[in-house]
Amino acid sequence: MKVRSIELDGYNQFKGVKIDLTYPKGHEKAGKPLQKVCFIGQSGTGKTSILRLIKRFTTLDNRIGNNLTIPDFKKDSVKMELQLFDLDWKLTSKENTLSFVYCTDNKLNIETKQFINKRDHFKNQLKPFLINFPVETIFLNQVYTNETERMAKKLLGIINDDYSEDLNPKQVMDFGIDAIDKTFELLLKEIAEHRAEEIIFKNKISEEALKVNSNSEDIEKANNKYREWLKKNPNPLEKLANNILNEVLKPLGLKVKTDLDKSAVLHINNIEIQTLDGQDIPYNFWSTGTKHLINLLIPLYELKPNNAIVLIDEPERSIYPDMQRMIVDKCVRLGTDCQYFFATHSPIIASSFDPWEIVELKFNEANTHIYQEQYYTGERHVDNYKFNPKYMSWDSILNEVFDIEGDGNPERQRKINELAKVNQRITKKKLKESKETLLKDVDYLKDVEDFKILANQLKWNLGSVEI
Amino acid sequence: MRKIDKTPFWATAFANYIKEYNNKFGHHPVYDSSKNAYYNDIYYNLLFCQRGLCAYTEDLIDDTIWKAVPQNWEKGKYIGKTLKLDADLEHFDPKLKDKQGWDFDNLFLVKIYNNRKIKLGKDVHLFFKPDLPNYNPKKYMEYNFLTHQFVPLNDLSEDLYTKVDYMIDTLGINAHSVISNRRQYLLEIKITLKNEFVAFEIYQNERLYKFFTAFEMSKFDLI
């Protein structure tokens, strides 16, 4: 599913906002829905509200948390154009309900009832068609316990294949409503099952070895059976670790624990991590950033979203800038033909987007309403955008995209100004005096020395580019 | 900050209104940018006088309509196209805002950021006013091409040096965004002169449209 446009007029503080979410003219995908979108703007400009509206309009579910619902709509204050395979339709707010309008020019040329059936049929094929990671994502809440009996029951359940029968993939995975650890049971089901099988095989090998009349042939036989099974059923935890998690955990000095020891058996349906030299890190000691990365990447990896909408609010939270650099691309790579919506305050996150993928929301001068800042002049064409965050330095993004004045602490500006004055004195003296005179001029030499000190303090980043 | 010539003046309806009001009450009507019927008259009159540039920074405000301003007056009122521009009317001397708030001599069109975030009613030294008959930027400051900052002339008296330094700061002539635009523009010019073999004077006469003072003062760095 994709969102093609959003119109907001009279909803919260939005006034006359029409967000075009298609590629502009001149782009090879001109007119098609954007693959990824980044909302930026001052706190309170409605980034999160728009993510919630997307969820509301695509799922028809107005819950935004376990005890919260989206406030009532005014008539026509929100309009959204949606697309799913060949179908286009439009939804309009109608005093807390949604009024449905399907596009008459849809390729299938069918009546409304058929249209809805067709749309719902398509929707049902997508599990999930929406994944939501709100800021209030309910963290994985592993409980480290010695309740071996409980774990044994769980293990037995897996062996008997009646492990969480209700764990079917859902159409909507909303981590603001569903506790992520419950969802992890589903996501990591394959891993848990594999572990359980592995335990059975290992147990059989031990049984053979412990028999009073054990012989090496039987032990070898059991061992070979295990190896054969392992060959046919590669460890999914190792796949998860090698394909996605270890790459992001390594810079944090961590890796996924893949050994099947006592702790792993007790936490059969959880992911455990350890230091690079193999020391276990109990869940309660995971950093917030580590939890965030794992909670974000595992669902995307395991769900393998296809044609889904993925909403990620503040992907940068609690993660270091080096990780922010890669998080957008990592998320986008994990789905096929999906549409991703991010909301951020980070210039590093914004640098992963083309200008047509950024929606900047701003307060008007009187701070009474919110509008969308346009980055192009004239026709909406790839050539008419005044900048591209992908080509800009992060401080330029802060200046041009986030409207932040300055390139550092005000003290830096004062230092540059001081340096400019010293530099002018040096330049002027050089025009007037000979080299011999200058090299004996104490004031000149002091200026030369001061210039170097100031330039070093400014790391020779003097706000200029030599040509 | 280059010299500004405010003699082109068409806003006669505004001038008459202010004159009559002043004669009657001894002061100007309260300055309220959003409620004055003559606001656009002054705004666009100044836009022309300043050649579409910010009075203090010489950064571009508009390059589409300022040239047509002289042709768009009727009975002393501006009737031409109006645009939402990145510029405010600014009172150079904030002390005059209360009683002489509509004094044309004291008003300039400046970048919104400079007006609302930098100058903010700060006191000024009156000698550093761009429309004074004897104002000349070369008398007070020079341009440092390495950092793209204006600095006071080194041979000014200590007192004057401090005052010029204060005014450069107060008017936002070295605001980061201005430096950034100025640097970009001058570096582009430097490359153009170098690669297209364009003479400095030809560029000055035919292509230059903003940052005139920095351009003139950077001649040796640009060629």
Coordinates of N, CA and C in Angstrom, one line a residue, chain A residues 365 399-400 405-407 413 416-417 419-421 423-425 428 432 451 462-467, chain B residues 84 113 116 142-149 151-154 161 165 174-177 183 187 191:
Chain A
E365 N 4.5 33.0 10.6 CA 5.2 34.1 11.4 C 4.5 34.3 12.8
N399 N 21.8 24.5 8.5 CA 21.6 25.9 8.1 C 20.4 26.0 7.1
E400 N 20.5 25.2 6.0 CA 19.5 25.4 4.9 C 18.2 24.6 5.1
E405 N 20.8 29.1 12.4 CA 21.8 30.1 12.1 C 23.1 29.7 12.7
G406 N 24.2 29.9 12.0 CA 25.5 29.6 12.6 C 26.0 28.2 12.3
D407 N 27.3 28.0 12.5 CA 27.9 26.7 12.2 C 28.5 26.1 13.5
Q413 N 32.1 31.9 16.1 CA 32.0 33.1 15.2 C 32.9 34.2 15.7
I416 N 36.4 33.4 14.7 CA 36.6 33.6 13.2 C 36.8 35.1 13.0
N417 N 36.0 35.9 13.6 CA 36.0 37.3 13.4 C 37.4 37.9 13.9
L419 N 40.1 36.2 14.0 CA 41.1 35.7 13.0 C 41.1 36.6 11.7
A420 N 39.9 37.0 11.3 CA 39.7 37.8 10.1 C 40.5 39.1 10.3
K421 N 40.4 39.7 11.5 CA 41.1 41.0 11.8 C 42.6 40.8 11.7
N423 N 44.2 38.5 10.2 CA 44.6 38.2 8.8 C 44.6 39.5 7.9
Q424 N 43.7 40.4 8.2 CA 43.7 41.7 7.4 C 45.0 42.5 7.7
R425 N 45.4 42.5 9.0 CA 46.6 43.2 9.4 C 47.8 42.6 8.7
K428 N 47.7 43.5 4.9 CA 48.0 44.9 4.5 C 49.5 45.2 4.7
K432 N 52.6 46.6 2.1 CA 53.4 47.8 2.3 C 54.9 47.6 2.5
F451 N 47.7 34.3 14.4 CA 46.9 33.7 13.4 C 46.9 32.2 13.4
L462 N 37.9 27.6 8.4 CA 37.8 29.0 8.6 C 36.6 29.6 7.8
G463 N 35.7 28.7 7.4 CA 34.5 29.2 6.7 C 34.8 29.5 5.3
S464 N 35.9 29.1 4.7 CA 36.2 29.4 3.3 C 36.7 28.1 2.6
V465 N 36.7 28.2 1.3 CA 37.2 27.1 0.5 C 38.2 27.7 -0.4
E466 N 39.4 27.2 -0.4 CA 40.5 27.7 -1.3 C 40.3 27.1 -2.7
I467 N 40.4 28.0 -3.7 CA 40.3 27.5 -5.1 C 41.6 27.6 -5.7
Chain B
K84 N 5.4 37.8 -1.3 CA 5.8 37.5 0.1 C 7.3 37.3 0.1
Y113 N 15.6 37.7 9.0 CA 16.5 37.1 10.1 C 17.3 38.3 10.8
R116 N 14.7 40.4 12.9 CA 14.0 39.8 14.0 C 15.0 39.0 15.0
E142 N 36.8 46.8 5.7 CA 37.4 46.1 4.5 C 36.9 44.6 4.6
Y143 N 37.2 43.9 3.5 CA 36.7 42.6 3.4 C 37.8 41.6 3.5
N144 N 37.6 40.6 4.4 CA 38.6 39.5 4.6 C 38.1 38.3 3.8
F145 N 38.9 38.0 2.7 CA 38.4 37.0 1.8 C 38.6 35.6 2.3
L146 N 39.5 35.5 3.3 CA 39.8 34.2 3.9 C 38.5 33.6 4.6
T147 N 37.9 34.6 5.4 CA 36.8 34.2 6.2 C 35.5 34.7 5.7
H148 N 35.6 35.6 4.7 CA 34.4 36.2 4.1 C 33.6 37.1 5.1
Q149 N 34.4 37.7 6.0 CA 33.9 38.6 7.0 C 34.3 40.1 6.7
V151 N 35.6 43.5 8.3 CA 36.2 43.9 9.6 C 36.5 45.4 9.5
P152 N 36.5 46.1 10.6 CA 36.8 47.5 10.6 C 38.2 47.8 10.0
L153 N 38.3 48.9 9.4 CA 39.7 49.3 8.9 C 40.6 49.3 10.0
N154 N 41.8 48.8 9.9 CA 42.7 48.7 11.0 C 43.2 50.1 11.4
Y161 N 37.0 52.4 15.5 CA 37.2 51.0 15.2 C 36.1 50.2 16.0
D165 N 33.0 48.1 14.5 CA 32.9 46.7 14.8 C 31.5 46.4 15.4
N174 N 27.8 40.3 9.2 CA 28.6 39.0 9.3 C 27.8 37.9 9.8
A175 N 26.4 37.9 9.7 CA 25.6 36.8 10.2 C 26.0 35.6 9.4
H176 N 25.9 34.4 10.0 CA 26.4 33.2 9.4 C 25.8 32.9 8.0
S177 N 24.5 33.1 8.0 CA 23.8 32.8 6.7 C 24.2 33.8 5.6
R183 N 30.0 34.0 0.5 CA 31.1 33.1 0.2 C 30.8 32.3 -1.1
L187 N 32.8 32.9 -4.6 CA 33.6 31.8 -5.1 C 33.1 31.4 -6.5
I191 N 35.5 31.5 -9.9 CA 35.6 30.4 -10.9 C 35.3 30.9 -12.3

